[in-house]
Amino acid sequence: MESKTAIIGAGAAGVFCAALLREAGYGQSIEIFEAGRKPLAKVALTGGGRCNLTNSFDAVSDLSQVYPRGARLMKEQFRSFSNRDCMEWFRSHGVKLVTQEDNCVFPASQDAMEIVRTLLACLGGEKDRDRIPIRCSCPIKSIIPEAESGYTLLDAQGTRYHFDRVIVTTGGLPKQSTMLESLDIEIIESIPSLFTFTIKDGITDLMGTVVQAGVGISGTKFRATGPLLITDWGMSGPAILRLSSYAARHLHDNGYKAKLSVNWIQGSEEDARNMLTELGKGNGKKFLRSVHPKEIPSRLWSFLMDRSGIREDMRWRELGRSGMNRICNTLVNDSYDILGRTRFREEFVTCGGVSLKSVRRDTLEARNHTGLYFAGEVLDVDAVTGGFNLQAAWTTAHAVASALLSK
């Protein structure tokens, strides 16, 4: 008799794992349980509704650059299912892909629902005998190991289901989750990972301004670079999101209060001095406000001069050594108080979850529970923005599917 398998969670990892199993002829005995009303709800929102499903990784020299937690596991699992394998899988299922200049990979249709429809179609149609059903609005409250073998799943209504194998792909585990309580599994507290910063200091008047910058948390080694977006609540953009991922636990432990250092030119004070010296040549009679570095938008330049204590109606020939030093220091060592975090759109990534020490690195099976597997964000694996989190879902789901098919 074929083993019965439950997949808890109809997100990217859960549905992809089910799709791989069904395509390999292992579909008739699978059921998916989903707490929400719709499967793949998060996939439909990712990438602003366009679905940034992976990344080319062309700008990544070390996976730890994009996976602050879980880089070693991802490196090992990429040997079996990499971003290239992911792209080939979707292409083979009729999805045309485009790679942007920033190395993010999207469906050519720019429609996340194409990815949703493609994945759900792989589970089979209503008339297919081996169709994999999804029980939506059916949260599983507890996984109970049986004395002999297998597991009992208990849902919110008290209904019990028995399965020989269970794959947990629920995404980030909320604090109040009791699902794994009866299991000896090490859980690392789940906390937000990708978020923007609430900052005042008058900079919000420049909302909409975008600049390439280097950012960091003062007093730590956490640093990031990239586009920085000034918003009506503070700062956002890839640089801030990447920094929030690197420093997620540090910021959480400090109540999301910290000093943000900003290097507006991604260079040294000497670089700033050389840049401004060149800028001042031939512009001595012009006002500082009318001539600014091409890297700094005019509104931001005026704001930074004010922070440096420099009058806008000062001419370049009047700047002097003291004024030059103040502007150079502001350009490379600007500082702002982080007052809190702000959720990034509808997308929500957490760090934490099932400790990687609790699973076998090749199969992602629990070390102390035969037939219990984990994939996706429920694991303590998370990434910066850019398609890397979805790639982790595809890769870890493939590892679990391969493990089941090899038995």
Phi, psi and omega in degrees: 000134184290139179295143178265134183236132175253137172246121181260106182118118180255046173268198184302310183294316183295312183289322179294319177300315179297319180298317179296319180294317181294319180296337178267009178088013183244065185236336188294336186251024183248140171228144178248134177248128182231128181290328182278178183278338182225146173284153174058031182298321181289324178298323181295337182261337188298149181066031181065033180085006180254342178069088173282087194279343173193194181220153178288340182064013182295333181262009184253115179265338180215129184298338178294343176294330184243345175241087180302330177229125178099012183299319182296316178298316181297322178299317179293316184286336178297338178295334180261325181209099183262183175297326178294320177295321178299311181298321179294322180298312181293322177298319181293345178255020171089008181265117175279138185242154174228141177251122182281173179298331180274010177077005176282140182252128181233160168295143181300333179290345185057031183232112180300332182294338175295321178293317179300310182296321180297314181293316181293326179297330180289346178276351178102158178269175183301329184267356180283129182295330182260021178299139178266114182282150175242120176268097179279162183054038182228074180290136177269124183267336183205143172247116186246117178289136179275153182299316182281295179193161177082189186219148171255129175259134180245120181268182186295335180269001180089004178288138181252141177228140178250133177221149178283326181227147180227132176244119182261119181223046191278359186082200181298136180277119176293158184303322186275002182297133178249004189302323185257011185300324184276005182246146178274073183239129178285124180247126174266128185310131178277129178224161179301145181240313179257113179204166179256171186253136172274120183218142177251256176053023176078351185288340180294344175295344181262021183309137182099346179285134178237135180211147173285127185211164171253137182229156179200166174263117184303139179083005179228177177263005182286120182219153176205158177226162178138188178297132176245128181250126174272129185242180179284353176245348181158245183226144180215202181094166184306322181298315181290317180297319179295317178297320179297327178289312179301317188258019187307309183288321178300314181293320178300314182294339180254021176064025180059034173241126181193171174263126177262123174263137182233127174252102189289345181241000181054041180215186181269172176296326177295320176299317180297317181295317179296320180297315183287326177298315177297321181294325183285339180296126180079356179241020185305324183275351183273154178287147178302323184292338185268348180230118184220159178301141182296337180285343185247116177302152187301319181295319179292321179300316178297319180297317182290326175297318179298318178295334180273356181075029181253130179288139178293333182272009175284142177270156184302323182289347181265357189298311178073172184294317182298314179296319178300316180297319182294316180294317180299318179297319179293321181297326185248345183228038180290151185219139181222149177276122171279121184260348181168184180247156177230134181298141181271103180049217178268355182279141184216114180245141177240156167251156187106186182118208182292123180299138179293344175289340184271356182235156174283129190292335181276324185249344185064025173275142178302136183295327184248014178218102179296133178086007177247122185235159178226141178210153177084205188290347176296337174281160177279064177226126174207165189222170172285171180288151179131017179095357184286327179291318177295323178298323177297323178296313180298315185293313181290326176296320178297321179299317180291315179300317180297322180296317180293321182288340181275352183266000000 
